[in-house]
PDB file of C-alpha atoms in Angstrom:
ATOM      1  CA  UNK M 119      -0.270   0.248  -0.249  1.00  0.00           C
ATOM      2  CA  UNK M 120       1.468   3.745  -1.044  1.00  0.00           C
ATOM      3  CA  UNK M 121       1.783   5.771   1.475  1.00  0.00           C
ATOM      4  CA  UNK M 122      -0.871   8.564   1.522  1.00  0.00           C
ATOM      5  CA  UNK M 123      -0.147  12.194   1.197  1.00  0.00           C
ATOM      6  CA  UNK M 124      -2.415  15.324   2.558  1.00  0.00           C
ATOM      7  CA  UNK M 125      -2.578  17.940  -0.062  1.00  0.00           C
ATOM      8  CA  UNK M 126      -5.486  19.657   2.200  1.00  0.00           C
ATOM      9  CA  UNK M 127      -3.955  22.461   4.585  1.00  0.00           C
ATOM     10  CA  UNK M 128      -1.920  24.241   1.000  1.00  0.00           C
ATOM     11  CA  UNK M 129      -4.872  24.038  -0.593  1.00  0.00           C
ATOM     12  CA  UNK M 130      -6.700  26.378   1.509  1.00  0.00           C
ATOM     13  CA  UNK M 131      -4.113  28.854   2.269  1.00  0.00           C
ATOM     14  CA  UNK M 132      -3.910  29.502  -1.546  1.00  0.00           C
ATOM     15  CA  UNK M 133      -7.552  30.940  -2.226  1.00  0.00           C
ATOM     16  CA  UNK M 134      -6.726  33.168   0.807  1.00  0.00           C
ATOM     17  CA  UNK M 135      -3.616  34.474   0.105  1.00  0.00           C
ATOM     18  CA  UNK M 136      -5.579  35.590  -3.807  1.00  0.00           C
ATOM     19  CA  UNK M 137      -7.851  36.923  -2.199  1.00  0.00           C
ATOM     20  CA  UNK M 138      -5.809  39.098  -0.056  1.00  0.00           C
ATOM     21  CA  UNK M 139      -3.943  40.094  -3.064  1.00  0.00           C
ATOM     22  CA  UNK M 140      -6.933  41.563  -4.233  1.00  0.00           C
ATOM     23  CA  UNK M 141      -8.260  43.458  -1.520  1.00  0.00           C
ATOM     24  CA  UNK M 142      -4.174  44.825  -1.638  1.00  0.00           C
ATOM     25  CA  UNK M 143      -5.048  46.428  -5.490  1.00  0.00           C
ATOM     26  CA  UNK M 144      -8.991  47.291  -4.734  1.00  0.00           C
ATOM     27  CA  UNK M 145      -7.803  49.778  -2.409  1.00  0.00           C
ATOM     28  CA  UNK M 146      -4.409  50.920  -3.918  1.00  0.00           C
ATOM     29  CA  UNK M 147      -6.834  52.617  -6.553  1.00  0.00           C
ATOM     30  CA  UNK M 148     -10.063  53.522  -3.815  1.00  0.00           C
ATOM     31  CA  UNK M 149      -6.314  56.225  -2.563  1.00  0.00           C
ATOM     32  CA  UNK M 150      -5.778  57.087  -5.991  1.00  0.00           C
ATOM     33  CA  UNK M 151      -9.352  57.454  -7.758  1.00  0.00           C
ATOM     34  CA  UNK M 152      -9.688  59.600  -4.023  1.00  0.00           C
ATOM     35  CA  UNK M 153      -6.942  62.034  -4.807  1.00  0.00           C
ATOM     36  CA  UNK M 154      -7.740  62.972  -8.187  1.00  0.00           C
ATOM     37  CA  UNK M 155     -10.799  63.224  -7.006  1.00  0.00           C
ATOM     38  CA  UNK M 156      -9.690  65.152  -4.571  1.00  0.00           C
ATOM     39  CA  UNK M 157      -7.006  67.421  -7.389  1.00  0.00           C
ATOM     40  CA  UNK M 158      -9.364  67.784  -9.857  1.00  0.00           C
ATOM     41  CA  UNK M 159     -12.254  69.569  -7.441  1.00  0.00           C
ATOM     42  CA  UNK M 160      -9.429  71.388  -4.755  1.00  0.00           C
ATOM     43  CA  UNK M 161      -8.365  73.008  -8.732  1.00  0.00           C
ATOM     44  CA  UNK M 162     -11.923  74.380  -9.242  1.00  0.00           C
ATOM     45  CA  UNK M 163     -13.452  77.770  -8.271  1.00  0.00           C
ATOM     46  CA  UNK M 164     -15.050  78.203  -5.247  1.00  0.00           C
ATOM     47  CA  UNK M 165     -17.236  81.078  -3.092  1.00  0.00           C
ATOM     48  CA  UNK M 166     -15.226  81.147   0.044  1.00  0.00           C
ATOM     49  CA  UNK M 167     -14.720  84.441   2.808  1.00  0.00           C
ATOM     50  CA  UNK M 168     -11.915  85.826   4.420  1.00  0.00           C
ATOM     51  CA  UNK M 169     -10.966  87.604   7.363  1.00  0.00           C
ATOM     52  CA  UNK M 170      -8.494  90.542   7.321  1.00  0.00           C
ATOM     53  CA  UNK M 171      -7.421  92.896  10.501  1.00  0.00           C
ATOM     54  CA  UNK M 172      -7.207  96.741   9.363  1.00  0.00           C
ATOM     55  CA  UNK M 173      -4.884  99.392  11.134  1.00  0.00           C
ATOM     56  CA  UNK M 174      -5.378 103.220   9.141  1.00  0.00           C
ATOM     57  CA  UNK M 175      -3.406 105.495   8.646  1.00  0.00           C
ATOM     58  CA  UNK M 176      -2.955 109.104   6.630  1.00  0.00           C
ATOM     59  CA  UNK M 177      -6.001 111.168   8.874  1.00  0.00           C
ATOM     60  CA  UNK M 178      -6.258 114.081   7.286  1.00  0.00           C
ATOM     61  CA  UNK M 179      -3.903 116.525   8.907  1.00  0.00           C
ATOM     62  CA  UNK M 180      -5.613 118.663  11.606  1.00  0.00           C
ATOM     63  CA  UNK M 181      -8.428 116.587  12.496  1.00  0.00           C
ATOM     64  CA  UNK M 182      -9.165 113.597  13.595  1.00  0.00           C
ATOM     65  CA  UNK M 183     -11.980 110.180  14.190  1.00  0.00           C
ATOM     66  CA  UNK M 184     -14.312 109.709  16.822  1.00  0.00           C
ATOM     67  CA  UNK M 185     -15.646 107.146  15.942  1.00  0.00           C
ATOM     68  CA  UNK M 186     -15.045 103.559  16.750  1.00  0.00           C
ATOM     69  CA  UNK M 187     -13.878 102.689  12.898  1.00  0.00           C
ATOM     70  CA  UNK M 188     -13.557  98.226  12.229  1.00  0.00           C
ATOM     71  CA  UNK M 189     -10.915  96.366  13.050  1.00  0.00           C
ATOM     72  CA  UNK M 190     -11.452  93.355  10.900  1.00  0.00           C
ATOM     73  CA  UNK M 191     -13.406  93.324   7.690  1.00  0.00           C
ATOM     74  CA  UNK M 192     -14.942  90.306   5.967  1.00  0.00           C
ATOM     75  CA  UNK M 193     -13.603  89.571   1.910  1.00  0.00           C
ATOM     76  CA  UNK M 194     -15.986  87.789  -0.451  1.00  0.00           C
ATOM     77  CA  UNK M 195     -13.380  85.983  -3.178  1.00  0.00           C
ATOM     78  CA  UNK M 196     -13.557  83.611  -5.395  1.00  0.00           C
ATOM     79  CA  UNK M 197     -10.037  81.528  -5.924  1.00  0.00           C
ATOM     80  CA  UNK M 198      -9.620  77.837  -6.318  1.00  0.00           C
ATOM     81  CA  UNK M 199     -10.440  75.723  -3.021  1.00  0.00           C
ATOM     82  CA  UNK M 200      -6.548  75.540  -2.899  1.00  0.00           C
ATOM     83  CA  UNK M 201      -5.973  78.815  -2.161  1.00  0.00           C
ATOM     84  CA  UNK M 202      -8.984  78.940  -0.262  1.00  0.00           C
ATOM     85  CA  UNK M 203      -7.395  76.087   1.858  1.00  0.00           C
ATOM     86  CA  UNK M 204      -3.688  77.715   2.374  1.00  0.00           C
ATOM     87  CA  UNK M 205      -6.092  80.269   3.145  1.00  0.00           C
ATOM     88  CA  UNK M 206      -7.336  78.702   6.523  1.00  0.00           C
ATOM     89  CA  UNK M 207      -3.643  77.328   7.736  1.00  0.00           C
ATOM     90  CA  UNK M 208      -2.946  80.507   7.639  1.00  0.00           C
ATOM     91  CA  UNK M 209      -1.363  81.091  10.995  1.00  0.00           C
ATOM     92  CA  UNK M 210      -1.439  85.178  10.606  1.00  0.00           C
ATOM     93  CA  UNK M 211      -2.323  88.294   8.298  1.00  0.00           C
ATOM     94  CA  UNK M 212      -0.416  91.140   8.165  1.00  0.00           C
ATOM     95  CA  UNK M 213      -3.068  94.286   8.909  1.00  0.00           C
ATOM     96  CA  UNK M 214      -4.462  95.950   5.851  1.00  0.00           C
ATOM     97  CA  UNK M 215      -3.557  99.529   6.262  1.00  0.00           C
ATOM     98  CA  UNK M 216      -6.212 101.694   4.801  1.00  0.00           C
ATOM     99  CA  UNK M 217      -5.157 105.395   3.772  1.00  0.00           C
ATOM    100  CA  UNK M 218      -7.445 107.872   5.737  1.00  0.00           C
ATOM    101  CA  UNK M 219      -6.803 110.846   3.707  1.00  0.00           C
ATOM    102  CA  UNK M 220      -6.573 109.420  -0.011  1.00  0.00           C
ATOM    103  CA  UNK M 221     -10.179 107.606   0.364  1.00  0.00           C
ATOM    104  CA  UNK M 222     -11.063 111.251   1.225  1.00  0.00           C
ATOM    105  CA  UNK M 223      -9.500 112.243  -1.986  1.00  0.00           C
ATOM    106  CA  UNK M 224      -7.950 114.654  -0.265  1.00  0.00           C
ATOM    107  CA  UNK M 225      -9.749 117.345   1.453  1.00  0.00           C
ATOM    108  CA  UNK M 226     -10.647 117.399   5.723  1.00  0.00           C
ATOM    109  CA  UNK M 227     -13.957 117.165   7.242  1.00  0.00           C
ATOM    110  CA  UNK M 228     -15.476 120.022   9.428  1.00  0.00           C
ATOM    111  CA  UNK M 229     -15.938 119.852  12.780  1.00  0.00           C
ATOM    112  CA  UNK M 230     -19.134 117.465  13.152  1.00  0.00           C
ATOM    113  CA  UNK M 231     -18.218 115.751   9.753  1.00  0.00           C
ATOM    114  CA  UNK M 232     -19.730 112.279   8.948  1.00  0.00           C
ATOM    115  CA  UNK M 233     -18.809 110.520   6.208  1.00  0.00           C
ATOM    116  CA  UNK M 234     -19.322 107.302   4.414  1.00  0.00           C
ATOM    117  CA  UNK M 235     -16.158 104.756   2.449  1.00  0.00           C
ATOM    118  CA  UNK M 236     -17.821 102.523   0.388  1.00  0.00           C
ATOM    119  CA  UNK M 237     -15.290 100.024   0.866  1.00  0.00           C
ATOM    120  CA  UNK M 238     -14.915  97.919  -2.661  1.00  0.00           C
ATOM    121  CA  UNK M 239     -13.311 101.688  -2.669  1.00  0.00           C
ATOM    122  CA  UNK M 240      -9.815  99.782  -0.392  1.00  0.00           C
ATOM    123  CA  UNK M 241     -10.348  96.856  -3.148  1.00  0.00           C
ATOM    124  CA  UNK M 242      -6.505  97.576  -4.225  1.00  0.00           C
ATOM    125  CA  UNK M 243      -5.379  97.287  -0.733  1.00  0.00           C
ATOM    126  CA  UNK M 244      -7.158  93.673   0.175  1.00  0.00           C
ATOM    127  CA  UNK M 245      -5.746  92.538  -3.682  1.00  0.00           C
ATOM    128  CA  UNK M 246      -1.544  93.453  -2.926  1.00  0.00           C
ATOM    129  CA  UNK M 247      -2.149  91.723  -0.370  1.00  0.00           C
ATOM    130  CA  UNK M 248      -3.710  88.776  -2.121  1.00  0.00           C
ATOM    131  CA  UNK M 249      -2.492  87.983  -5.441  1.00  0.00           C
ATOM    132  CA  UNK M 250      -4.246  88.387  -8.637  1.00  0.00           C
ATOM    133  CA  UNK M 251      -5.335  84.802  -8.798  1.00  0.00           C
ATOM    134  CA  UNK M 252      -8.673  86.614  -6.117  1.00  0.00           C
ATOM    135  CA  UNK M 253     -11.353  88.146  -7.013  1.00  0.00           C
ATOM    136  CA  UNK M 254     -12.366  89.686  -4.755  1.00  0.00           C
ATOM    137  CA  UNK M 255     -16.677  89.335  -5.180  1.00  0.00           C
ATOM    138  CA  UNK M 256     -18.128  91.819  -1.686  1.00  0.00           C
ATOM    139  CA  UNK M 257     -17.564  93.855   1.524  1.00  0.00           C
ATOM    140  CA  UNK M 258     -18.883  93.136   4.809  1.00  0.00           C
ATOM    141  CA  UNK M 259     -19.053  95.396   6.238  1.00  0.00           C
ATOM    142  CA  UNK M 260     -20.058  97.016   2.876  1.00  0.00           C
ATOM    143  CA  UNK M 261     -19.241 100.962   4.132  1.00  0.00           C
ATOM    144  CA  UNK M 262     -16.561 102.554   7.073  1.00  0.00           C
ATOM    145  CA  UNK M 263     -17.689 105.475   8.844  1.00  0.00           C
ATOM    146  CA  UNK M 264     -15.842 108.405   9.544  1.00  0.00           C
ATOM    147  CA  UNK M 265     -16.628 111.416  12.526  1.00  0.00           C
ATOM    148  CA  UNK M 266     -14.288 113.655  12.135  1.00  0.00           C
ATOM    149  CA  UNK M 267     -13.545 115.498  14.595  1.00  0.00           C
ATOM    150  CA  UNK M 268     -10.511 119.410  14.751  1.00  0.00           C
ATOM    151  CA  UNK M 269      -7.615 118.547  16.626  1.00  0.00           C
ATOM    152  CA  UNK M 270      -6.575 119.773  19.787  1.00  0.00           C
ATOM    153  CA  UNK M 271      -3.570 119.979  22.027  1.00  0.00           C
ATOM    154  CA  UNK M 272      -3.284 120.959  24.804  1.00  0.00           C
ATOM    155  CA  UNK M 273       0.225 121.399  27.936  1.00  0.00           C
ATOM    156  CA  UNK M 274      -0.641 119.312  31.058  1.00  0.00           C
ATOM    157  CA  UNK M 275       1.071 117.824  34.342  1.00  0.00           C
ATOM    158  CA  UNK M 276       1.837 114.760  34.738  1.00  0.00           C
ATOM    159  CA  UNK M 277       0.169 112.448  38.107  1.00  0.00           C
ATOM    160  CA  UNK M 278       2.060 110.039  39.617  1.00  0.00           C
ATOM    161  CA  UNK M 279      -0.208 107.336  40.898  1.00  0.00           C
ATOM    162  CA  UNK M 280       2.033 104.892  43.617  1.00  0.00           C
ATOM    163  CA  UNK M 281       1.653 103.316  45.921  1.00  0.00           C
ATOM    164  CA  UNK M 282       4.464 102.615  47.979  1.00  0.00           C
ATOM    165  CA  UNK M 283       5.946 100.835  51.917  1.00  0.00           C
ATOM    166  CA  UNK M 284       9.113 101.967  53.817  1.00  0.00           C
ATOM    167  CA  UNK M 285      11.421  99.323  55.693  1.00  0.00           C
ATOM    168  CA  UNK M 286      11.905  99.638  59.226  1.00  0.00           C
ATOM    169  CA  UNK M 287      13.086 103.186  60.573  1.00  0.00           C
ATOM    170  CA  UNK M 288      12.829 104.526  57.275  1.00  0.00           C
ATOM    171  CA  UNK M 289      11.724 108.092  55.706  1.00  0.00           C
ATOM    172  CA  UNK M 290      11.440 109.951  52.180  1.00  0.00           C
ATOM    173  CA  UNK M 291      13.157 113.117  52.309  1.00  0.00           C
ATOM    174  CA  UNK M 292      11.447 114.888  49.489  1.00  0.00           C
ATOM    175  CA  UNK M 293       8.524 114.238  47.245  1.00  0.00           C
ATOM    176  CA  UNK M 294       8.870 112.207  43.803  1.00  0.00           C
ATOM    177  CA  UNK M 295      10.752 113.275  41.334  1.00  0.00           C
ATOM    178  CA  UNK M 296       9.015 113.298  37.115  1.00  0.00           C
ATOM    179  CA  UNK M 297      10.342 113.792  33.882  1.00  0.00           C
ATOM    180  CA  UNK M 298       8.833 114.848  31.833  1.00  0.00           C
ATOM    181  CA  UNK M 299       6.706 116.548  35.054  1.00  0.00           C
ATOM    182  CA  UNK M 300       3.873 117.773  31.391  1.00  0.00           C
ATOM    183  CA  UNK M 301       3.235 116.408  28.581  1.00  0.00           C
ATOM    184  CA  UNK M 302       1.615 117.300  25.664  1.00  0.00           C
ATOM    185  CA  UNK M 303      -1.810 115.343  24.960  1.00  0.00           C
ATOM    186  CA  UNK M 304      -3.564 115.895  21.610  1.00  0.00           C
ATOM    187  CA  UNK M 305      -7.054 114.773  20.840  1.00  0.00           C
ATOM    188  CA  UNK M 306     -11.050 115.753  19.736  1.00  0.00           C
ATOM    189  CA  UNK M 307     -11.262 119.758  21.474  1.00  0.00           C
ATOM    190  CA  UNK M 308     -14.600 117.608  23.362  1.00  0.00           C
ATOM    191  CA  UNK M 309     -11.663 115.474  25.253  1.00  0.00           C
ATOM    192  CA  UNK M 310      -9.107 117.827  25.225  1.00  0.00           C
ATOM    193  CA  UNK M 311     -11.018 120.487  26.883  1.00  0.00           C
ATOM    194  CA  UNK M 312     -11.830 118.078  30.024  1.00  0.00           C
ATOM    195  CA  UNK M 313      -8.685 117.404  30.578  1.00  0.00           C
ATOM    196  CA  UNK M 314      -6.620 119.540  32.783  1.00  0.00           C
ATOM    197  CA  UNK M 315      -3.561 116.852  33.633  1.00  0.00           C
ATOM    198  CA  UNK M 316      -2.794 112.981  32.947  1.00  0.00           C
ATOM    199  CA  UNK M 317      -1.866 110.423  35.232  1.00  0.00           C
ATOM    200  CA  UNK M 318       0.992 107.486  34.816  1.00  0.00           C
ATOM    201  CA  UNK M 319       0.065 104.315  35.732  1.00  0.00           C
ATOM    202  CA  UNK M 320       0.182 102.528  39.126  1.00  0.00           C
ATOM    203  CA  UNK M 321       4.000 102.871  40.927  1.00  0.00           C
ATOM    204  CA  UNK M 322       3.886 100.112  43.295  1.00  0.00           C
ATOM    205  CA  UNK M 323       6.991  99.231  45.732  1.00  0.00           C
ATOM    206  CA  UNK M 324       7.381  97.478  48.662  1.00  0.00           C
ATOM    207  CA  UNK M 325       9.725  97.585  51.538  1.00  0.00           C
ATOM    208  CA  UNK M 326      11.676 100.522  50.047  1.00  0.00           C
ATOM    209  CA  UNK M 327      14.864 101.352  52.027  1.00  0.00           C
ATOM    210  CA  UNK M 328      17.143 103.600  49.279  1.00  0.00           C
ATOM    211  CA  UNK M 329      16.011 105.506  45.983  1.00  0.00           C
ATOM    212  CA  UNK M 330      14.024 104.179  43.553  1.00  0.00           C
ATOM    213  CA  UNK M 331      15.199 105.586  40.049  1.00  0.00           C
ATOM    214  CA  UNK M 332      12.252 103.818  37.427  1.00  0.00           C
ATOM    215  CA  UNK M 333      10.391 104.869  33.836  1.00  0.00           C
ATOM    216  CA  UNK M 334       6.387 105.224  34.790  1.00  0.00           C
ATOM    217  CA  UNK M 335       4.075 104.743  31.543  1.00  0.00           C
ATOM    218  CA  UNK M 336       1.102 107.439  30.839  1.00  0.00           C
ATOM    219  CA  UNK M 337      -2.637 105.763  31.364  1.00  0.00           C
ATOM    220  CA  UNK M 338      -4.369 105.567  27.737  1.00  0.00           C
ATOM    221  CA  UNK M 339      -6.052 106.724  27.197  1.00  0.00           C
ATOM    222  CA  UNK M 340      -9.200 106.208  23.644  1.00  0.00           C
ATOM    223  CA  UNK M 341      -8.425 108.942  21.197  1.00  0.00           C
ATOM    224  CA  UNK M 342      -5.987 110.864  22.829  1.00  0.00           C
ATOM    225  CA  UNK M 343      -2.455 110.602  22.738  1.00  0.00           C
ATOM    226  CA  UNK M 344       0.608 112.247  24.183  1.00  0.00           C
ATOM    227  CA  UNK M 345       4.323 113.455  23.072  1.00  0.00           C
ATOM    228  CA  UNK M 346       6.074 110.841  25.563  1.00  0.00           C
ATOM    229  CA  UNK M 347       5.070 107.719  26.312  1.00  0.00           C
ATOM    230  CA  UNK M 348       7.313 106.700  29.470  1.00  0.00           C
ATOM    231  CA  UNK M 349       8.220 109.061  33.021  1.00  0.00           C
ATOM    232  CA  UNK M 350      11.050 108.958  34.264  1.00  0.00           C
ATOM    233  CA  UNK M 351      10.282 108.233  37.913  1.00  0.00           C
ATOM    234  CA  UNK M 352      12.903 109.278  40.896  1.00  0.00           C
TER     235      UNK M 352
END
């Protein structure tokens, strides 16, 4: 009697091996088709909304804007999906500079004058930052309102705000010396007329047992600027 051979085990593995190779081919074809679909889809033109920070420069000579201006402008644009995607992943974007005098045609406005400038008049400023591959189709807000007031200046004293505690058995020998002790402030006439002095931010020192020489920052006020930012305190 001849010995029998068992071919059942190798025969069982063969279909499974063919099935795995077929599945790999199907998956590869699927991934390739997805990649091609994605490339074709992203190369088409789409509408999107981009938010841009803005900064206003070059205000008319002796005038100041007294209303709050929008810090951002939203643009509706048409461009490829790739460019919309790249914008979404951009970490930061430089503010677009808006030249106020140019928008007004170089003309100064009177006291308490209002003017609405269409946002589309700044389209070139945004296009320079975006590039020619983007077509701007709309703005939010569609116009920017400027409320003007005449700007005046005057000299006012600086007032030091301080909380200073001395070490035991120590005392001061005189008042604080400020340099400069007065500053020139500028802003809307109605606001400046009511300001008689300008304060520093709080200077806080504890357990003092020697002379103090430091710098303090002036308190900021809405629409008011000073000719210096730092005050030397001794």
